[in-house]
Coordinates of C-alpha atoms in Angstrom, one line a residue:
E1 CA 0.0 0.0 0.0
D2 CA 2.9 2.4 0.4
A3 CA 4.2 1.8 -3.1
D4 CA 4.3 4.7 -5.6
R5 CA 1.3 4.9 -7.9
G6 CA 1.3 6.4 -11.4
I7 CA -0.8 6.8 -14.6
H8 CA 0.3 6.3 -18.3
F9 CA -2.2 8.7 -20.2
I10 CA -2.3 8.2 -24.0
C11 CA -4.6 9.7 -26.5
L12 CA -4.8 9.9 -30.2
N13 CA -5.8 13.3 -31.7
A14 CA -6.3 14.6 -35.2
D15 CA -5.6 18.1 -33.7
I16 CA -3.6 18.6 -30.6
K17 CA -4.8 22.1 -30.1
R18 CA -8.5 21.6 -30.6
Q19 CA -8.8 18.2 -29.0
F20 CA -6.3 17.4 -26.2
E21 CA -5.4 20.9 -25.2
F22 CA -8.8 22.1 -25.4
V23 CA -10.1 19.3 -23.0
Q24 CA -7.2 20.0 -20.6
Q25 CA -7.6 23.8 -20.5
N26 CA -11.2 24.4 -21.1
W27 CA -12.8 21.3 -19.2
I28 CA -10.3 19.8 -16.7
N29 CA -8.7 23.0 -15.4
N30 CA -11.5 25.4 -16.0
P31 CA -13.0 26.1 -12.5
K32 CA -16.3 27.5 -14.1
F33 CA -16.9 24.6 -16.7
G34 CA -20.4 23.3 -17.0
D35 CA -22.0 26.0 -14.7
L36 CA -19.8 25.2 -11.8
F37 CA -17.8 27.6 -9.7
N38 CA -14.4 27.3 -8.5
E39 CA -14.3 23.5 -9.2
R40 CA -11.6 21.9 -11.2
D41 CA -11.7 18.2 -12.3
P42 CA -11.3 16.1 -9.1
I43 CA -9.1 13.5 -10.7
A44 CA -6.8 15.3 -13.1
G45 CA -7.3 18.9 -12.2
S46 CA -4.5 21.0 -10.7
N47 CA -6.3 21.9 -7.6
L48 CA -3.5 22.6 -5.2
D49 CA -1.3 24.6 -7.6
S50 CA -3.9 27.0 -8.8
G51 CA -4.4 29.5 -5.8
R52 CA -7.1 29.6 -3.2
H53 CA -10.6 30.7 -2.9
Q54 CA -11.4 34.1 -1.6
N55 CA -12.6 32.6 1.8
G56 CA -9.1 31.0 2.3
S57 CA -10.1 27.4 1.5
N58 CA -8.8 25.3 -1.5
Y59 CA -10.9 24.7 -4.6
Y60 CA -13.7 22.4 -3.6
I61 CA -15.6 19.6 -5.2
T62 CA -19.5 19.3 -5.5
I63 CA -21.1 15.8 -5.8
P64 CA -24.7 16.2 -7.1
G65 CA -27.4 14.4 -5.0
D66 CA -31.2 13.7 -5.3
S67 CA -32.1 15.7 -2.2
V68 CA -28.9 17.4 -1.0
R69 CA -25.6 17.7 -2.7
K70 CA -22.3 17.2 -0.9
R71 CA -19.4 19.7 -1.0
Y72 CA -15.9 18.8 -0.1
N73 CA -13.3 21.5 0.7
Q74 CA -9.5 21.4 0.4
F75 CA -9.6 18.7 -2.2
P76 CA -6.2 17.6 -3.0
R77 CA -4.5 17.4 -6.2
L78 CA -4.4 13.7 -7.1
V79 CA -2.2 13.7 -10.2
T80 CA 1.1 15.6 -10.8
V81 CA 2.5 15.5 -14.3
K82 CA 6.1 14.2 -14.5
G83 CA 6.7 14.3 -18.1
G84 CA 5.0 14.0 -21.5
G85 CA 5.6 14.0 -25.2
Y86 CA 3.9 14.6 -28.6
F87 CA 4.5 12.0 -31.2
F88 CA 3.3 12.1 -34.8
M89 CA 1.8 9.0 -36.4
P90 CA 0.7 8.4 -40.1
S91 CA -2.4 10.0 -41.3
I92 CA -5.8 8.2 -41.5
S93 CA -5.3 8.0 -45.4
A94 CA -1.9 6.5 -44.9
L95 CA -3.2 3.9 -42.4
K96 CA -5.9 2.9 -44.7
F97 CA -3.3 2.5 -47.5
L98 CA -1.3 0.1 -45.3
A99 CA -4.4 -1.7 -44.1
Q100 CA -5.6 -2.3 -47.7
P101 CA -3.0 -3.8 -49.9
P102 CA -3.6 -3.3 -53.8
Q103 CA -6.4 -5.6 -55.0
T104 CA -5.9 -7.9 -57.8
V105 CA -9.5 -8.5 -58.9
A106 CA -10.4 -7.9 -62.6
N107 CA -11.1 -4.4 -63.6
A108 CA -14.4 -3.5 -65.0
G109 CA -12.8 -1.0 -67.2
A110 CA -10.4 -1.3 -70.1
F111 CA -7.6 -3.4 -68.5
A112 CA -7.2 -6.9 -67.4
G113 CA -6.4 -6.0 -63.8
Y114 CA -5.0 -3.4 -61.3
H115 CA -1.4 -2.5 -61.1
R116 CA 0.3 -3.0 -57.8
L117 CA 0.3 0.9 -57.3
E118 CA -3.5 1.0 -57.6
S119 CA -6.1 0.6 -54.8
P120 CA -9.6 1.3 -56.0
E121 CA -12.5 2.8 -54.0
K122 CA -15.4 0.6 -52.9
K123 CA -18.2 0.4 -55.3
E124 CA -16.0 2.2 -58.1
A125 CA -17.5 0.2 -60.9
E126 CA -21.1 1.2 -59.8
L127 CA -20.1 4.9 -59.4
I128 CA -18.4 5.0 -62.9
S129 CA -21.5 3.3 -64.3
G130 CA -23.8 6.0 -62.8
L131 CA -21.5 8.7 -63.9
T132 CA -21.6 7.7 -67.5
R133 CA -25.5 7.4 -67.4
L134 CA -25.9 11.0 -65.7
L135 CA -23.4 12.6 -68.2
R136 CA -25.1 11.1 -71.1
E137 CA -28.5 12.4 -69.8
R138 CA -27.0 15.8 -69.4
M139 CA -25.6 15.9 -73.0
A140 CA -29.0 14.8 -74.4
K141 CA -30.7 17.6 -72.3
E142 CA -28.2 20.3 -73.1
Y143 CA -27.8 19.8 -77.0
T144 CA -30.0 18.8 -79.9
A145 CA -29.3 15.9 -82.1
G146 CA -26.9 16.9 -84.6
K147 CA -25.3 19.7 -82.5
T148 CA -24.0 17.5 -79.6
K149 CA -20.9 19.0 -77.9
R150 CA -18.5 17.2 -75.5
D151 CA -19.7 16.9 -71.9
A152 CA -16.5 18.4 -70.7
H153 CA -14.3 21.1 -72.5
P154 CA -17.0 21.7 -75.1
K155 CA -15.6 24.8 -76.3
T156 CA -12.6 24.6 -78.8
H157 CA -10.4 27.6 -79.2
A158 CA -8.2 25.8 -81.9
V159 CA -7.1 22.6 -83.5
L160 CA -3.4 23.0 -84.3
K161 CA -0.9 21.0 -86.3
A162 CA 2.3 20.3 -84.3
D163 CA 5.3 18.1 -84.1
F164 CA 6.2 15.9 -81.1
T165 CA 10.0 15.1 -81.1
V166 CA 11.6 12.7 -78.5
E167 CA 14.7 13.9 -77.1
K168 CA 18.1 12.4 -78.2
N169 CA 20.3 10.3 -76.0
L170 CA 17.7 9.7 -73.3
P171 CA 19.0 7.5 -70.4
D172 CA 17.5 4.1 -70.3
H173 CA 15.1 4.6 -67.4
L174 CA 13.3 7.3 -69.7
K175 CA 13.1 5.0 -72.8
K176 CA 9.7 3.7 -72.2
G177 CA 6.7 3.6 -74.7
I178 CA 6.9 6.1 -77.4
F179 CA 10.1 7.6 -75.7
A180 CA 12.0 4.3 -76.3
A181 CA 13.4 5.7 -79.7
E182 CA 14.5 9.1 -81.0
K183 CA 11.6 9.9 -83.4
S184 CA 9.3 12.8 -84.4
Y185 CA 5.5 12.5 -84.7
P186 CA 3.0 14.6 -86.3
C187 CA 0.2 15.5 -83.9
W188 CA -3.0 17.2 -83.5
V189 CA -3.4 19.8 -80.4
R190 CA -6.8 20.9 -79.3
L191 CA -7.0 23.9 -76.9
S192 CA -10.3 24.2 -75.0
S193 CA -12.2 25.5 -71.9
S194 CA -13.6 23.2 -69.3
N195 CA -17.0 24.8 -68.4
P196 CA -19.7 22.4 -69.5
K197 CA -21.6 25.3 -70.7
I198 CA -19.9 27.2 -73.4
S199 CA -19.3 30.7 -72.3
C200 CA -17.1 34.0 -72.8
D201 CA -13.4 33.6 -72.8
W202 CA -13.3 36.5 -70.3
K203 CA -15.0 34.3 -67.7
K204 CA -12.2 32.6 -65.6
D205 CA -11.9 28.9 -66.4
L206 CA -9.8 25.8 -66.5
R207 CA -8.1 25.4 -70.0
G208 CA -7.3 22.2 -71.7
F209 CA -4.5 21.0 -73.9
A210 CA -5.1 17.6 -75.6
I211 CA -2.5 15.8 -77.9
K212 CA -2.9 13.1 -80.4
L213 CA 0.2 11.6 -81.9
I214 CA 0.0 10.1 -85.3
G215 CA 1.8 7.0 -86.6
V216 CA 2.9 5.5 -83.4
N217 CA 3.5 1.7 -83.0
E218 CA 0.3 -0.3 -82.8
N219 CA -1.1 -0.1 -79.3
Q220 CA -2.9 -2.9 -77.5
L221 CA -5.8 -1.3 -75.7
A222 CA -7.8 0.8 -78.2
E223 CA -10.1 -0.7 -80.7
D224 CA -10.9 2.4 -82.6
E225 CA -7.5 4.1 -83.0
K226 CA -4.6 1.5 -83.3
F227 CA -1.8 3.9 -84.2
T228 CA -2.4 7.0 -82.0
Q229 CA -1.1 8.1 -78.5
D230 CA -3.3 10.6 -76.8
F231 CA -2.2 12.9 -73.8
I232 CA -4.7 15.2 -71.9
F233 CA -3.5 18.2 -69.9
M234 CA -5.1 20.8 -67.7
S235 CA -3.9 24.4 -66.8
V236 CA -3.8 23.3 -63.2
P237 CA -1.3 20.9 -61.5
V238 CA -4.2 19.0 -59.4
M239 CA -7.5 17.5 -60.1
S240 CA -9.7 19.2 -57.4
I241 CA -12.3 16.6 -57.7
G242 CA -9.8 14.0 -57.2
T243 CA -11.7 10.8 -56.5
V244 CA -14.5 8.9 -58.2
R245 CA -16.7 9.4 -55.3
L246 CA -16.2 13.3 -55.3
F247 CA -16.6 13.2 -59.1
Y248 CA -19.9 11.3 -58.9
D249 CA -21.2 13.6 -56.2
A250 CA -20.3 16.7 -58.3
I251 CA -22.3 15.4 -61.3
Y252 CA -25.3 13.9 -59.5
Y253 CA -26.1 16.7 -57.2
S254 CA -25.4 19.4 -60.0
H255 CA -27.4 17.6 -62.5
K256 CA -30.4 16.3 -60.4
F257 CA -30.6 19.4 -58.2
H258 CA -28.5 22.4 -58.4
P259 CA -24.8 23.1 -57.9
I260 CA -25.4 24.8 -54.7
V261 CA -26.6 21.4 -53.3
W262 CA -23.3 19.9 -54.1
V263 CA -21.4 22.7 -52.5
L264 CA -23.6 22.2 -49.3
K265 CA -22.8 18.5 -49.3
L266 CA -19.1 19.4 -49.5
L267 CA -19.6 21.9 -46.6
F268 CA -21.3 19.4 -44.3
T269 CA -18.7 16.6 -45.1
G270 CA -15.8 18.8 -44.4
N271 CA -14.8 18.9 -48.2
L272 CA -15.5 22.4 -49.1
G273 CA -11.8 22.8 -49.9
V274 CA -12.6 21.1 -53.2
V275 CA -14.7 24.1 -54.4
L276 CA -12.1 26.5 -53.2
E277 CA -9.2 24.7 -55.0
L278 CA -11.5 24.5 -58.0
E279 CA -12.0 28.3 -58.1
R280 CA -8.4 29.1 -57.5
G281 CA -7.4 27.2 -60.4
K282 CA -9.6 29.1 -62.9
T283 CA -7.6 31.8 -64.8
R284 CA -8.0 34.4 -67.6
P285 CA -4.7 33.9 -69.6
P286 CA -3.9 36.3 -72.5
S287 CA -2.4 33.3 -74.5
L288 CA -3.0 29.6 -74.5
V289 CA 0.5 28.7 -75.9
H290 CA 2.4 30.5 -73.2
I291 CA 1.0 28.9 -70.1
P292 CA 2.1 25.5 -68.4
Y293 CA -0.2 22.5 -68.4
W294 CA -0.3 19.3 -66.2
S295 CA -1.6 15.8 -66.6
T296 CA -2.9 16.1 -63.0
T297 CA -3.3 12.3 -62.9
P298 CA -0.6 9.6 -63.1
Y299 CA 0.2 7.2 -65.8
Q300 CA 2.3 3.9 -66.0
F301 CA 5.8 4.3 -67.2
G302 CA 7.6 0.9 -67.6
D303 CA 7.3 -0.6 -64.0
T304 CA 6.5 2.7 -62.2
A305 CA 4.3 5.7 -62.6
V306 CA 4.7 9.4 -63.7
K307 CA 2.9 12.5 -64.2
Y308 CA 3.4 14.7 -67.2
A309 CA 3.7 18.5 -67.5
L310 CA 3.9 21.0 -70.6
V311 CA 6.2 23.9 -70.0
P312 CA 6.1 26.8 -72.6
T313 CA 9.5 27.9 -73.9
A314 CA 8.7 31.6 -74.2
S315 CA 6.8 34.2 -72.3
P316 CA 3.6 35.7 -73.9
D317 CA 4.0 38.5 -76.3
A318 CA 3.5 41.7 -74.6
N319 CA 1.0 42.7 -77.1
L320 CA -1.4 39.8 -76.2
V321 CA -3.7 40.6 -73.3
A322 CA -6.9 39.2 -71.7
K323 CA -9.3 41.3 -73.7
R324 CA -12.9 41.6 -72.7
R325 CA -14.3 39.7 -75.8
E326 CA -16.2 36.5 -76.1
N327 CA -13.5 34.7 -78.3
Y328 CA -10.5 36.7 -77.4
L329 CA -8.3 33.5 -76.7
K330 CA -8.9 32.3 -80.3
E331 CA -8.4 35.7 -81.7
N332 CA -5.1 36.3 -79.8
L333 CA -3.8 32.9 -81.0
A334 CA -4.7 33.5 -84.5
E335 CA -2.9 36.9 -84.5
Y336 CA 0.1 35.2 -82.8
L337 CA 0.4 32.2 -84.9
A338 CA -0.1 34.0 -88.1
S339 CA 3.7 34.8 -88.0
N340 CA 5.0 33.2 -84.9
S341 CA 5.8 29.6 -83.6
A342 CA 5.1 28.2 -80.2
S343 CA 6.8 25.3 -78.4
F344 CA 6.6 23.3 -75.1
D345 CA 8.9 21.2 -73.1
F346 CA 7.2 17.7 -72.5
K347 CA 8.3 16.5 -69.1
V348 CA 7.9 13.6 -66.7
Q349 CA 7.9 13.4 -62.9
F350 CA 8.4 10.1 -61.2
Y351 CA 6.3 8.3 -58.5
Q352 CA 8.0 8.2 -55.2
N353 CA 5.8 6.7 -52.5
P354 CA 2.2 6.6 -51.5
L355 CA 2.4 9.5 -49.1
S356 CA 4.2 12.1 -51.2
T357 CA 3.0 11.0 -54.7
P358 CA -0.4 9.4 -54.2
I359 CA -2.0 7.4 -57.1
E360 CA -5.5 7.3 -56.2
N361 CA -6.4 10.8 -55.2
G362 CA -5.8 13.7 -57.8
R363 CA -6.2 16.4 -55.2
Y364 CA -2.7 16.2 -54.0
R365 CA 0.2 17.7 -56.0
W366 CA 3.5 15.8 -56.4
E367 CA 5.8 18.3 -54.9
E368 CA 8.8 19.3 -57.2
D369 CA 11.4 20.3 -54.6
N370 CA 13.0 17.0 -54.4
N371 CA 11.2 15.3 -57.4
P372 CA 11.6 17.6 -60.3
F373 CA 10.1 17.2 -63.9
I374 CA 12.5 15.9 -66.5
K375 CA 12.3 16.8 -70.2
V376 CA 11.7 13.9 -72.5
A377 CA 10.3 15.6 -75.7
T378 CA 9.5 18.9 -77.4
I379 CA 6.2 20.0 -78.9
T380 CA 6.5 22.6 -81.8
I381 CA 3.6 24.5 -83.1
D382 CA 4.6 26.2 -86.3
A383 CA 2.9 29.4 -87.7
Q384 CA -0.3 28.5 -89.2
Q385 CA -3.9 29.6 -90.1
F386 CA -6.3 27.3 -88.2
D387 CA -9.6 29.3 -88.0
T388 CA -11.1 27.5 -91.0
E389 CA -14.2 25.5 -91.6
E390 CA -12.2 22.3 -92.1
R391 CA -10.6 22.6 -88.7
R392 CA -13.7 23.6 -86.9
N393 CA -15.4 20.4 -88.4
L394 CA -12.4 18.3 -87.4
A395 CA -12.7 19.7 -83.8
E396 CA -16.0 18.1 -83.4
S397 CA -15.0 14.8 -84.9
L398 CA -11.8 14.4 -83.0
S399 CA -12.0 12.0 -80.1
F400 CA -9.3 11.9 -77.4
S401 CA -9.3 8.9 -75.2
L402 CA -6.9 7.5 -72.4
K403 CA -7.4 4.2 -74.3
H404 CA -5.2 5.5 -77.2
T405 CA -2.0 4.4 -75.6
S406 CA 0.3 1.4 -75.3
A407 CA -0.1 -1.0 -72.3
E408 CA 3.3 0.3 -71.0
M409 CA 1.8 3.9 -70.7
K410 CA -1.7 3.2 -69.5
P411 CA -3.5 5.5 -67.2
F412 CA -3.4 4.9 -63.4
G413 CA -5.9 5.9 -60.6
G414 CA -9.5 6.1 -59.9
I415 CA -10.2 9.2 -62.0
N416 CA -8.4 7.8 -64.8
R417 CA -10.3 4.5 -64.7
A418 CA -13.4 6.6 -64.8
R419 CA -12.2 8.5 -67.8
L420 CA -11.5 5.4 -69.6
A421 CA -15.1 4.2 -69.5
I422 CA -16.8 7.6 -69.6
Y423 CA -14.8 9.2 -72.5
E424 CA -15.4 6.1 -74.7
A425 CA -19.1 5.8 -74.0
L426 CA -19.7 9.7 -74.5
S427 CA -17.7 9.7 -77.6
V428 CA -19.7 6.9 -79.2
F429 CA -23.0 8.5 -78.0
R430 CA -21.9 12.0 -79.4
H431 CA -20.7 10.6 -82.9
Q432 CA -23.8 8.4 -83.3
R433 CA -26.3 11.1 -82.2
D434 CA -24.8 13.5 -84.7
G435 CA -24.1 11.1 -87.4
R436 CA -20.4 11.7 -87.4
D437 CA -17.9 9.1 -88.6
Q438 CA -14.9 8.3 -86.6
I439 CA -11.7 9.6 -88.2
D440 CA -9.1 7.1 -89.4
H441 CA -6.0 8.8 -88.3
T442 CA -3.1 8.2 -90.6
P443 CA -0.2 10.5 -91.7
E444 CA -2.0 10.7 -95.1
H445 CA -5.1 12.1 -93.4
Y446 CA -3.1 14.4 -91.4
R447 CA -1.3 15.8 -94.3
S448 CA -4.6 16.2 -96.3
V449 CA -6.1 18.6 -93.6
K450 CA -5.1 22.2 -94.4

């Protein structure tokens, strides 16, 4: 009975200040907590060390009773802190990752199975199927047959001819897929705005940069285009709606009810940052060929994964400004490319680990401080006239798909798995509804377009 007694107290917090320190300061050691007066917690409260009551007694403890309550004066301090420490543990997402190893079940999408780096959400296939149905409904509602625009990035600013040239003397770890050999490919570049409703260029928006390489080695994934390689870029480094569940909720609540309902759900589920990130990414650039673009999502690169980036090699012409006109982006581009060329460095950034370079959530940026992008190719857009009827018709017939790739460079992550199914289904729907034929992309067809 005379032995020393002690307590080990351990708690896990998401926020030390708002949880542990709040309970300690505002509940345990607050003498007026819960409508009491001059009463600290009897077990862990610092009673003897906190001064005396005005009548000279120590802090007291009151015990509620049915008829008469009891009060004890000079209640001693029972616990004295001898030491403590704060320790940092993996986040909830990291613990979930460790608890759920990558699945190997068959993929309902385009590929035979998941890669070791992938870990899909629960009910992902059902969500993707629902997304496809909702987006098809929205397209049918928004557009009349014969004039069906894309669900995403419906506004085309330009379809441009360009050259994609793989860098010479790449080290072996960069020689994957189309980068395995020093070669130049003709390609189409489509510049667009993302708002589902076509609007004035002056309105801030996310901008798109889609690339279709012509004459690549036969790929194993696509059925419609066997000799193309597509890349899809955005004018932001992250995908704010970065999971299939967030993507589904955004479309469902916006389409079935109103966008504000989606925002309210994000607010009540603690995900309002999604909207803020989305709005921060919207811009009003003076030129679409002088700003950077990112893939936002990862792709296989041999036995690992990468993200892609496009970095312009020149600053915008001082004469190009964001003019308050409906189609100023196309007009500025036509003015610039009438006598000038533009180019981009095509770069890759490598996967490192599931915490700093996550695969399944596009909201998180792969930081570049210790993981820089590496140049592997150059895109050159020569001076040209693109604002023609032939190019405008081509813009509506072009189909960009993540399936247009080799197995060695296939897309990774939930958002990309959703895109695989959705892009294909909506492209077929759009082409069939409008009576448009799929283009047989060959070098000969490319040369025939003026």
